[in-house]
Amino acid sequence: MTSPLIAQNREPRLWIKNPLGVFTANGLDGSGGIVVSGGRITEVLGSGQQPAAPCDEVFDASEHVLTPGLVNTHHHFYQTLTRAWGPVASVELFPWLTSLYPVWARLTPRDLELATTAALAELLLSGCTTAADHHYLFPQGLDEAVDIQVQVVRRLGMRAMLSRGSMSLGEQDGGLPPQTTVQAAEVILADSERLIGRYHERGEGAVIQIALAPCSPFSVTRELMAASAELAVHHDVRLHTHLAETLDEEDFCKEMFGLRPLDYLESVGWLTGRTWLGHGIHFDDEEIARLGVAGTGVAHCPTSNMRLASGTARVIELEAAGVPVGLGVDGSASNDASNMILEARQALYLQRLRYGAAAVTCEQALGWATRGSAGVLGRSDIGQLAPGLQADLALFRLDELRFSGSHDPVAALLLCGADRADRVMVGGHWRVLDGQIPGLDLPGLIAEHSRSARNLVAG
Ligand SMILES: [Zn+2]
């Protein structure tokens, strides 16, 4: 028997109807909800509006706040194995790194699979649908680190920008990381090309994208930075690195290269719209203007920046200069959570400390976590609720004690500290239902991930 839907030769239509609150990230009125069909948003409905055609299914969202799927622009998934590690709980970036490098050097393929699953599951449960990762550790036996991550992303049904990170400047040559954690430039570049060829998707609705990501000025040679930029242009992929995170890094650049970090970045061909930078804190006025002209993006990581006492990014001034700005939770050894909706709250508060309460609204912070982050990753098909865009969205309930007595439902997400989505959709598929990821054994994951973390630190 042929179903009427197939007979009509069209995709089923779902109306997510009359949400309690909605943030579209573009000023559209979505108070009547949205219609999803064929993996995309086909209609955004204003107050009292009905879908243009009958819907096959209606989800009553009258107890939910609807947002675009959150987009995370900077992370190191493997670091979920070294969260809240005592020896580095109260230190700044350089000693934090030098204490952790030898631990991270022991990472195995199974460790990475568990860490990636834990990080992505936590992100997904916080309303995140697209995540960037920066993986730069390839100890012996972990040559296929990014391949492992691709499999986990697919298993969870999310989208990801996986960057092939690298370290090539070891202690012997004046760098920060131990020699055992660095790779030869030829190996790095060959693997980068392999990964682009094998996994990088282009165009609307891409699930997996690959970027090239030498780790930082103090762990990569100048030659590898320049060669990575050339390779990225050749294959038309994005470039990512840490920059202007700490004053220690600035001192290192002046001493090693005779340049401030941004001048160094420009000297190796990276000051372009293809690049997004993790942190981007210590820029002067003239440098902010140059970033804006180039269209180089910044992943603002407020929790990590507070945790390591690195400084406060000049987000409002960056945006005013035309710099794309998004949010990143950063690696879980410096956050130590992977929670995007809480990160938006941190951004709201940290930026208010810098600019005042009136200058930073809840909508702005949610905008950085969605549309802003999508722009940082070079994507215009996600990050907003608008007709034609991918059906990536999150629904939050406000029935926990922490929300009781709240009035503006969108403001309540950040001001009352929402930390968990009730439902999350990626490309038209529900990936979180009733606050759970169907098919994922969370207690089993926690048990094995915790065991792996203990073994990694024990050595
Ligand atoms: Zn980072």
Short mmCIF file of C-alpha atoms and ligand atoms in Angstrom, two decimals:
data_model
loop_
_atom_site.label_atom_id
_atom_site.label_comp_id
_atom_site.label_asym_id
_atom_site.label_seq_id
_atom_site.Cartn_x
_atom_site.Cartn_y
_atom_site.Cartn_z
CA MET A 1 0.00 0.00 0.00
CA THR A 2 1.39 3.41 -0.91
CA SER A 3 1.33 6.01 1.83
CA PRO A 4 -0.41 9.26 0.96
CA LEU A 5 2.86 11.09 1.64
CA ILE A 6 4.80 9.11 -0.92
CA ALA A 7 1.92 9.43 -3.36
CA GLN A 8 2.16 13.21 -3.06
CA ASN A 9 5.94 12.91 -3.50
CA ARG A 10 6.83 15.37 -0.79
CA GLU A 11 8.69 15.42 2.49
CA PRO A 12 6.67 15.30 5.72
CA ARG A 13 6.12 18.69 7.36
CA LEU A 14 6.58 19.30 11.09
CA TRP A 15 5.21 22.41 12.79
CA ILE A 16 7.04 23.33 16.00
CA LYS A 17 4.11 25.37 17.21
CA ASN A 18 3.76 28.51 19.34
CA PRO A 19 6.90 28.34 21.49
CA LEU A 20 6.85 29.93 24.94
CA GLY A 21 9.77 32.06 23.75
CA VAL A 22 11.90 32.19 20.62
CA PHE A 23 15.24 33.62 19.59
CA THR A 24 15.70 33.54 15.80
CA ALA A 25 19.09 35.37 15.73
CA ASN A 26 17.94 37.60 12.87
CA GLY A 27 15.04 39.72 14.10
CA LEU A 28 12.37 37.55 12.43
CA ASP A 29 9.27 37.07 14.55
CA GLY A 30 9.04 33.35 15.24
CA SER A 31 6.40 33.43 17.93
CA GLY A 32 4.08 31.22 15.84
CA GLY A 33 6.88 28.67 15.56
CA ILE A 34 8.64 27.16 12.58
CA VAL A 35 7.91 24.55 9.95
CA VAL A 36 10.57 21.92 9.22
CA SER A 37 10.61 19.76 6.10
CA GLY A 38 13.32 17.85 4.24
CA GLY A 39 15.91 18.73 6.88
CA ARG A 40 15.42 22.47 6.47
CA ILE A 41 13.36 25.24 7.98
CA THR A 42 10.70 26.08 5.42
CA GLU A 43 8.67 28.70 7.31
CA VAL A 44 9.13 31.04 10.27
CA LEU A 45 5.71 32.04 11.59
CA GLY A 46 4.81 35.29 13.30
CA SER A 47 2.31 35.62 16.11
CA GLY A 48 -1.01 33.95 15.23
CA GLN A 49 0.22 32.78 11.81
CA GLN A 50 -0.58 29.33 10.47
CA PRO A 51 1.65 27.22 8.19
CA ALA A 52 1.04 27.82 4.48
CA ALA A 53 0.12 24.17 3.95
CA PRO A 54 -1.13 21.38 6.22
CA CYS A 55 1.48 19.74 8.47
CA ASP A 56 1.84 16.00 9.04
CA GLU A 57 2.98 16.47 12.61
CA VAL A 58 2.65 19.23 15.20
CA PHE A 59 4.93 19.62 18.21
CA ASP A 60 3.35 21.82 20.85
CA ALA A 61 6.24 24.03 22.06
CA SER A 62 4.19 26.09 24.48
CA GLU A 63 6.47 25.01 27.34
CA HIS A 64 9.71 25.46 25.41
CA VAL A 65 12.07 28.26 24.42
CA LEU A 66 13.21 27.76 20.82
CA THR A 67 16.67 28.77 19.61
CA PRO A 68 18.88 27.95 16.64
CA GLY A 69 21.25 25.07 17.39
CA LEU A 70 24.24 26.51 19.25
CA VAL A 71 27.59 26.46 17.46
CA ASN A 72 30.86 25.91 19.30
CA THR A 73 33.93 27.40 17.62
CA HIS A 74 36.85 26.25 19.79
CA HIS A 75 37.46 23.05 21.72
CA HIS A 76 39.93 20.26 22.40
CA PHE A 77 37.72 17.23 22.99
CA TYR A 78 40.57 15.05 24.31
CA GLN A 79 40.94 17.37 27.31
CA THR A 80 37.76 16.02 28.92
CA LEU A 81 40.17 13.38 30.30
CA THR A 82 42.11 15.98 32.30
CA ARG A 83 39.32 18.08 33.79
CA ALA A 84 39.91 19.59 37.21
CA TRP A 85 43.34 18.00 37.55
CA GLY A 86 44.77 19.18 40.85
CA PRO A 87 48.30 20.15 39.74
CA VAL A 88 46.96 22.68 37.20
CA ALA A 89 43.80 23.82 38.94
CA SER A 90 45.28 27.22 39.80
CA VAL A 91 47.95 28.11 37.25
CA GLU A 92 48.17 30.20 34.08
CA LEU A 93 48.59 29.01 30.50
CA PHE A 94 52.31 28.24 30.11
CA PRO A 95 52.79 26.23 33.35
CA TRP A 96 49.36 24.67 32.71
CA LEU A 97 50.56 23.45 29.31
CA THR A 98 54.01 22.24 30.39
CA SER A 99 52.43 20.20 33.22
CA LEU A 100 49.80 18.68 30.93
CA TYR A 101 51.84 17.91 27.78
CA PRO A 102 53.47 14.74 29.25
CA VAL A 103 50.06 13.45 30.38
CA TRP A 104 48.43 14.17 27.02
CA ALA A 105 51.36 12.46 25.22
CA ARG A 106 50.03 9.12 26.52
CA LEU A 107 46.65 9.48 24.77
CA THR A 108 45.47 6.28 23.04
CA PRO A 109 42.89 5.82 20.26
CA ARG A 110 40.32 4.47 22.74
CA ASP A 111 40.96 7.41 25.10
CA LEU A 112 40.31 9.82 22.27
CA GLU A 113 37.14 8.03 21.19
CA LEU A 114 35.75 8.19 24.72
CA ALA A 115 36.84 11.80 25.23
CA THR A 116 35.30 12.87 21.92
CA THR A 117 32.05 11.08 22.74
CA ALA A 118 31.92 12.68 26.20
CA ALA A 119 32.62 16.18 24.87
CA LEU A 120 30.14 15.95 22.01
CA ALA A 121 27.42 14.40 24.16
CA GLU A 122 27.82 17.18 26.71
CA LEU A 123 27.70 19.82 23.98
CA LEU A 124 24.66 18.23 22.33
CA LEU A 125 22.78 18.09 25.63
CA SER A 126 23.49 21.80 26.11
CA GLY A 127 21.79 22.68 22.79
CA CYS A 128 24.86 22.58 20.54
CA THR A 129 24.42 21.14 17.04
CA THR A 130 27.74 22.04 15.37
CA ALA A 131 31.11 21.82 17.08
CA ALA A 132 34.63 22.75 16.06
CA ASP A 133 37.50 20.77 17.49
CA HIS A 134 41.22 21.52 17.43
CA HIS A 135 43.17 18.28 17.78
CA TYR A 136 46.94 18.70 17.74
CA LEU A 137 48.22 15.58 19.55
CA PHE A 138 49.36 12.68 17.40
CA PRO A 139 51.53 10.45 19.61
CA GLN A 140 52.63 7.11 18.20
CA GLY A 141 49.62 4.92 17.51
CA LEU A 142 47.23 7.86 17.26
CA ASP A 143 47.89 8.72 13.62
CA GLU A 144 44.18 8.48 12.85
CA ALA A 145 42.96 10.81 15.59
CA VAL A 146 40.76 12.91 13.33
CA ASP A 147 39.35 9.78 11.66
CA ILE A 148 38.26 8.57 15.09
CA GLN A 149 36.54 11.91 15.73
CA VAL A 150 34.70 11.75 12.40
CA GLN A 151 33.19 8.40 13.40
CA VAL A 152 31.98 9.77 16.75
CA VAL A 153 30.42 12.87 15.17
CA ARG A 154 28.53 10.67 12.72
CA ARG A 155 27.40 8.31 15.48
CA LEU A 156 25.87 11.21 17.43
CA GLY A 157 24.37 12.81 14.32
CA MET A 158 25.91 16.26 14.83
CA ARG A 159 27.90 18.54 12.52
CA ALA A 160 31.58 19.29 13.08
CA MET A 161 34.48 21.37 11.87
CA LEU A 162 37.37 19.10 12.77
CA SER A 163 40.69 20.84 12.53
CA ARG A 164 43.86 18.89 11.86
CA GLY A 165 46.02 20.50 14.48
CA SER A 166 49.77 20.25 14.68
CA MET A 167 52.85 20.94 16.76
CA SER A 168 56.28 21.07 15.10
CA LEU A 169 58.37 23.34 17.35
CA GLY A 170 59.65 21.32 20.31
CA GLU A 171 61.70 22.35 23.33
CA GLN A 172 64.99 21.62 21.52
CA ASP A 173 64.20 24.33 19.00
CA GLY A 174 62.92 26.92 21.45
CA GLY A 175 59.27 25.84 21.51
CA LEU A 176 57.15 24.97 24.54
CA PRO A 177 56.04 21.33 23.97
CA PRO A 178 58.27 18.33 24.68
CA GLN A 179 60.02 16.86 21.64
CA THR A 180 57.98 13.64 21.88
CA THR A 181 54.75 15.52 21.09
CA VAL A 182 55.86 17.24 17.88
CA GLN A 183 55.71 15.95 14.31
CA ALA A 184 57.68 16.69 11.14
CA ALA A 185 56.10 19.26 8.84
CA GLU A 186 55.97 16.78 5.90
CA VAL A 187 53.99 14.28 7.99
CA ILE A 188 51.56 16.99 9.14
CA LEU A 189 50.96 18.39 5.67
CA ALA A 190 50.52 14.96 4.08
CA ASP A 191 47.99 13.93 6.73
CA SER A 192 46.17 17.26 6.32
CA GLU A 193 45.76 16.60 2.60
CA ARG A 194 44.61 13.04 3.26
CA LEU A 195 41.93 14.23 5.70
CA ILE A 196 40.64 16.98 3.39
CA GLY A 197 40.38 14.50 0.52
CA ARG A 198 38.68 11.88 2.61
CA TYR A 199 36.21 13.87 4.70
CA HIS A 200 35.80 17.55 3.83
CA GLU A 201 32.27 18.35 2.65
CA ARG A 202 31.42 21.57 0.89
CA GLY A 203 28.22 23.54 0.53
CA GLU A 204 24.93 23.71 2.37
CA GLY A 205 24.18 21.10 4.98
CA ALA A 206 27.79 19.89 5.29
CA VAL A 207 28.16 17.44 8.16
CA ILE A 208 31.95 17.10 8.39
CA GLN A 209 34.41 19.82 7.47
CA ILE A 210 38.18 19.82 7.90
CA ALA A 211 40.32 22.84 8.77
CA LEU A 212 44.10 23.18 9.13
CA ALA A 213 45.22 24.22 12.59
CA PRO A 214 48.87 24.60 13.63
CA CYS A 215 48.50 24.92 17.39
CA SER A 216 50.04 28.24 18.46
CA PRO A 217 53.03 30.53 17.83
CA PHE A 218 55.02 28.79 20.57
CA SER A 219 54.51 25.22 19.30
CA VAL A 220 54.76 25.50 15.52
CA THR A 221 57.51 26.67 13.15
CA ARG A 222 57.10 29.68 10.94
CA GLU A 223 57.56 27.43 7.90
CA LEU A 224 54.67 25.17 8.91
CA MET A 225 52.40 28.17 9.44
CA ALA A 226 53.18 29.44 5.94
CA ALA A 227 52.87 26.00 4.32
CA SER A 228 49.52 25.38 6.06
CA ALA A 229 48.17 28.68 4.74
CA GLU A 230 49.20 27.74 1.20
CA LEU A 231 47.63 24.32 1.52
CA ALA A 232 44.39 25.83 2.85
CA VAL A 233 44.17 28.17 -0.13
CA HIS A 234 44.94 25.32 -2.53
CA HIS A 235 42.14 23.13 -1.12
CA ASP A 236 39.82 25.98 -0.10
CA VAL A 237 39.52 25.02 3.58
CA ARG A 238 39.67 27.16 6.70
CA LEU A 239 42.60 27.94 8.99
CA HIS A 240 42.53 27.93 12.77
CA THR A 241 45.05 28.62 15.53
CA HIS A 242 45.42 30.08 19.03
CA LEU A 243 46.46 33.73 18.98
CA ALA A 244 46.78 36.65 21.39
CA GLU A 245 45.67 34.46 24.27
CA THR A 246 48.22 35.57 26.89
CA LEU A 247 50.92 38.16 27.44
CA ASP A 248 53.42 35.27 27.77
CA GLU A 249 52.62 34.40 24.16
CA GLU A 250 53.15 38.03 23.14
CA ASP A 251 56.58 38.04 24.84
CA PHE A 252 57.44 34.76 23.12
CA CYS A 253 56.56 36.18 19.68
CA LYS A 254 58.60 39.33 20.22
CA GLU A 255 61.59 37.29 21.33
CA MET A 256 61.37 34.45 18.80
CA PHE A 257 60.12 36.30 15.72
CA GLY A 258 60.73 39.96 16.61
CA LEU A 259 57.02 40.61 16.00
CA ARG A 260 53.80 41.07 17.91
CA PRO A 261 51.44 38.07 17.49
CA LEU A 262 49.24 39.69 14.82
CA ASP A 263 52.23 40.90 12.80
CA TYR A 264 53.61 37.37 12.97
CA LEU A 265 50.23 36.00 11.80
CA GLU A 266 50.23 38.37 8.85
CA SER A 267 53.84 37.56 8.00
CA VAL A 268 52.94 33.89 7.46
CA GLY A 269 49.92 34.62 5.24
CA TRP A 270 47.18 34.09 7.80
CA LEU A 271 45.53 37.51 8.09
CA THR A 272 42.59 36.61 5.85
CA GLY A 273 38.87 35.82 5.97
CA ARG A 274 39.79 32.12 5.84
CA THR A 275 41.19 32.24 9.38
CA TRP A 276 39.54 32.13 12.78
CA LEU A 277 41.50 32.57 15.99
CA GLY A 278 41.02 30.98 19.38
CA HIS A 279 40.84 33.66 22.13
CA GLY A 280 42.04 36.87 20.39
CA ILE A 281 42.44 38.81 23.63
CA HIS A 282 45.54 40.99 23.49
CA PHE A 283 44.99 43.16 20.41
CA ASP A 284 45.49 46.93 20.33
CA ASP A 285 43.15 49.34 18.48
CA GLU A 286 45.12 49.28 15.27
CA GLU A 287 45.25 45.47 15.27
CA ILE A 288 41.49 45.22 15.82
CA ALA A 289 40.96 47.43 12.77
CA ARG A 290 43.26 45.21 10.68
CA LEU A 291 41.41 42.07 11.79
CA GLY A 292 38.14 43.69 10.76
CA VAL A 293 39.41 44.65 7.30
CA ALA A 294 40.74 41.11 6.78
CA GLY A 295 37.53 39.48 8.08
CA THR A 296 39.52 37.18 10.37
CA GLY A 297 37.19 35.63 12.96
CA VAL A 298 37.60 35.31 16.72
CA ALA A 299 36.38 32.47 18.94
CA HIS A 300 35.73 34.14 22.29
CA CYS A 301 36.29 31.67 25.15
CA PRO A 302 35.19 33.49 28.31
CA THR A 303 35.36 30.65 30.83
CA SER A 304 38.82 29.51 29.79
CA ASN A 305 40.06 33.11 29.76
CA MET A 306 38.81 33.62 33.32
CA ARG A 307 39.99 30.18 34.50
CA LEU A 308 43.57 30.75 33.29
CA ALA A 309 43.42 34.50 34.08
CA SER A 310 44.44 35.20 30.46
CA GLY A 311 42.50 38.46 30.03
CA THR A 312 39.24 39.74 28.53
CA ALA A 313 38.69 39.80 24.77
CA ARG A 314 37.48 43.15 23.38
CA VAL A 315 34.43 41.58 21.82
CA ILE A 316 32.25 44.66 21.27
CA GLU A 317 35.13 46.55 19.65
CA LEU A 318 36.05 43.53 17.52
CA GLU A 319 32.47 43.29 16.25
CA ALA A 320 32.28 47.03 15.60
CA ALA A 321 35.42 46.71 13.47
CA GLY A 322 33.75 43.98 11.38
CA VAL A 323 35.40 40.95 12.96
CA PRO A 324 33.16 37.84 12.98
CA VAL A 325 32.82 36.81 16.65
CA GLY A 326 31.58 33.50 18.01
CA LEU A 327 31.90 31.54 21.23
CA GLY A 328 34.00 28.57 22.22
CA VAL A 329 33.98 26.50 25.37
CA ASP A 330 37.70 25.76 24.77
CA GLY A 331 39.26 22.50 25.90
CA SER A 332 37.85 20.84 28.96
CA ALA A 333 41.09 21.15 30.92
CA SER A 334 40.55 24.91 31.06
CA ASN A 335 36.79 25.34 31.38
CA ASP A 336 36.19 22.50 32.57
CA ALA A 337 32.73 22.02 31.05
CA SER A 338 31.61 21.58 27.44
CA ASN A 339 28.34 23.43 27.87
CA MET A 340 27.46 25.98 25.18
CA ILE A 341 24.40 27.55 26.75
CA LEU A 342 26.34 28.18 29.97
CA GLU A 343 29.19 29.60 27.88
CA ALA A 344 26.80 32.18 26.44
CA ARG A 345 25.97 33.19 30.01
CA GLN A 346 29.68 33.54 30.82
CA ALA A 347 30.19 35.68 27.71
CA LEU A 348 27.28 37.91 28.71
CA TYR A 349 28.69 38.52 32.17
CA LEU A 350 32.38 38.86 31.27
CA GLN A 351 31.61 41.33 28.48
CA ARG A 352 29.30 43.32 30.78
CA LEU A 353 32.18 43.73 33.19
CA ARG A 354 34.15 45.31 30.37
CA TYR A 355 31.46 47.36 28.63
CA GLY A 356 28.58 47.83 31.09
CA ALA A 357 25.16 46.15 31.36
CA ALA A 358 23.37 48.19 28.68
CA ALA A 359 26.05 47.45 26.07
CA VAL A 360 25.63 43.66 26.21
CA THR A 361 22.15 42.12 26.04
CA CYS A 362 21.07 38.51 26.43
CA GLU A 363 20.16 38.50 22.72
CA GLN A 364 23.69 39.62 21.80
CA ALA A 365 25.24 36.81 23.81
CA LEU A 366 22.86 34.27 22.26
CA GLY A 367 23.71 35.80 18.88
CA TRP A 368 27.42 35.12 19.42
CA ALA A 369 26.60 31.50 20.34
CA THR A 370 24.55 30.96 17.17
CA ARG A 371 24.74 33.23 14.13
CA GLY A 372 28.09 34.73 15.20
CA SER A 373 29.68 31.32 15.68
CA ALA A 374 28.32 30.06 12.36
CA GLY A 375 29.94 33.04 10.63
CA VAL A 376 33.24 32.34 12.37
CA LEU A 377 33.16 28.85 10.85
CA GLY A 378 32.31 30.32 7.45
CA ARG A 379 28.76 28.96 7.38
CA SER A 380 25.61 30.77 6.34
CA ASP A 381 23.34 27.68 6.32
CA ILE A 382 23.17 27.31 10.12
CA GLY A 383 23.03 29.53 13.23
CA GLN A 384 19.65 31.20 12.59
CA LEU A 385 15.99 30.31 12.33
CA ALA A 386 15.13 31.41 8.79
CA PRO A 387 13.44 29.84 5.76
CA GLY A 388 15.86 27.76 3.70
CA LEU A 389 18.37 27.21 6.49
CA GLN A 390 19.22 23.83 7.99
CA ALA A 391 16.78 22.60 10.63
CA ASP A 392 19.31 22.76 13.49
CA LEU A 393 17.59 23.91 16.67
CA ALA A 394 17.30 23.55 20.42
CA LEU A 395 14.30 23.61 22.74
CA PHE A 396 14.70 24.42 26.43
CA ARG A 397 12.10 23.91 29.16
CA LEU A 398 11.77 26.43 31.97
CA ASP A 399 10.17 24.16 34.54
CA GLU A 400 13.15 23.68 36.85
CA LEU A 401 13.36 25.49 40.18
CA ARG A 402 16.04 27.85 38.85
CA PHE A 403 13.52 29.37 36.41
CA SER A 404 10.60 29.63 38.80
CA GLY A 405 9.38 33.23 38.96
CA SER A 406 11.12 34.30 35.74
CA HIS A 407 9.29 36.50 33.22
CA ASP A 408 11.11 36.96 29.89
CA PRO A 409 11.67 33.38 28.67
CA VAL A 410 14.59 34.19 26.35
CA ALA A 411 16.40 36.27 28.98
CA ALA A 412 15.71 33.51 31.52
CA LEU A 413 17.85 31.07 29.52
CA LEU A 414 20.96 33.06 30.36
CA LEU A 415 20.03 34.97 33.49
CA CYS A 416 18.67 31.92 35.33
CA GLY A 417 21.44 29.70 33.96
CA ALA A 418 19.85 27.10 31.67
CA ASP A 419 22.30 24.24 31.34
CA ARG A 420 20.43 21.55 29.46
CA ALA A 421 18.22 21.38 26.39
CA ASP A 422 15.09 19.23 26.41
CA ARG A 423 15.13 18.60 22.67
CA VAL A 424 17.75 19.15 20.00
CA MET A 425 17.34 18.73 16.24
CA VAL A 426 20.12 18.49 13.66
CA GLY A 427 19.19 18.61 9.98
CA GLY A 428 15.58 17.71 10.76
CA HIS A 429 16.46 14.72 12.99
CA TRP A 430 15.84 14.75 16.74
CA ARG A 431 19.17 14.00 18.43
CA VAL A 432 18.02 14.84 21.98
CA LEU A 433 14.59 13.83 23.27
CA ASP A 434 13.37 14.52 26.82
CA GLY A 435 16.89 15.60 27.80
CA GLN A 436 18.42 12.29 26.65
CA ILE A 437 20.45 11.18 23.63
CA PRO A 438 18.59 8.17 22.21
CA GLY A 439 20.91 5.18 21.80
CA LEU A 440 23.70 6.52 24.03
CA ASP A 441 24.45 4.61 27.22
CA LEU A 442 25.41 7.65 29.29
CA PRO A 443 26.17 5.83 32.60
CA GLY A 444 28.34 3.36 30.65
CA LEU A 445 30.15 6.21 28.91
CA ILE A 446 30.79 8.03 32.19
CA ALA A 447 32.16 4.87 33.81
CA GLU A 448 34.56 4.06 30.99
CA HIS A 449 35.57 7.68 30.32
CA SER A 450 36.34 8.19 34.03
CA ARG A 451 38.43 5.01 34.13
CA SER A 452 40.32 6.10 31.05
CA ALA A 453 40.97 9.52 32.63
CA ARG A 454 42.37 7.96 35.79
CA ASN A 455 44.66 5.66 33.80
CA LEU A 456 45.89 8.50 31.61
CA VAL A 457 46.92 10.64 34.58
CA ALA A 458 48.42 7.65 36.45
CA GLY A 459 50.65 6.96 33.42
ZN ZN B 1 42.34 26.13 22.92
#
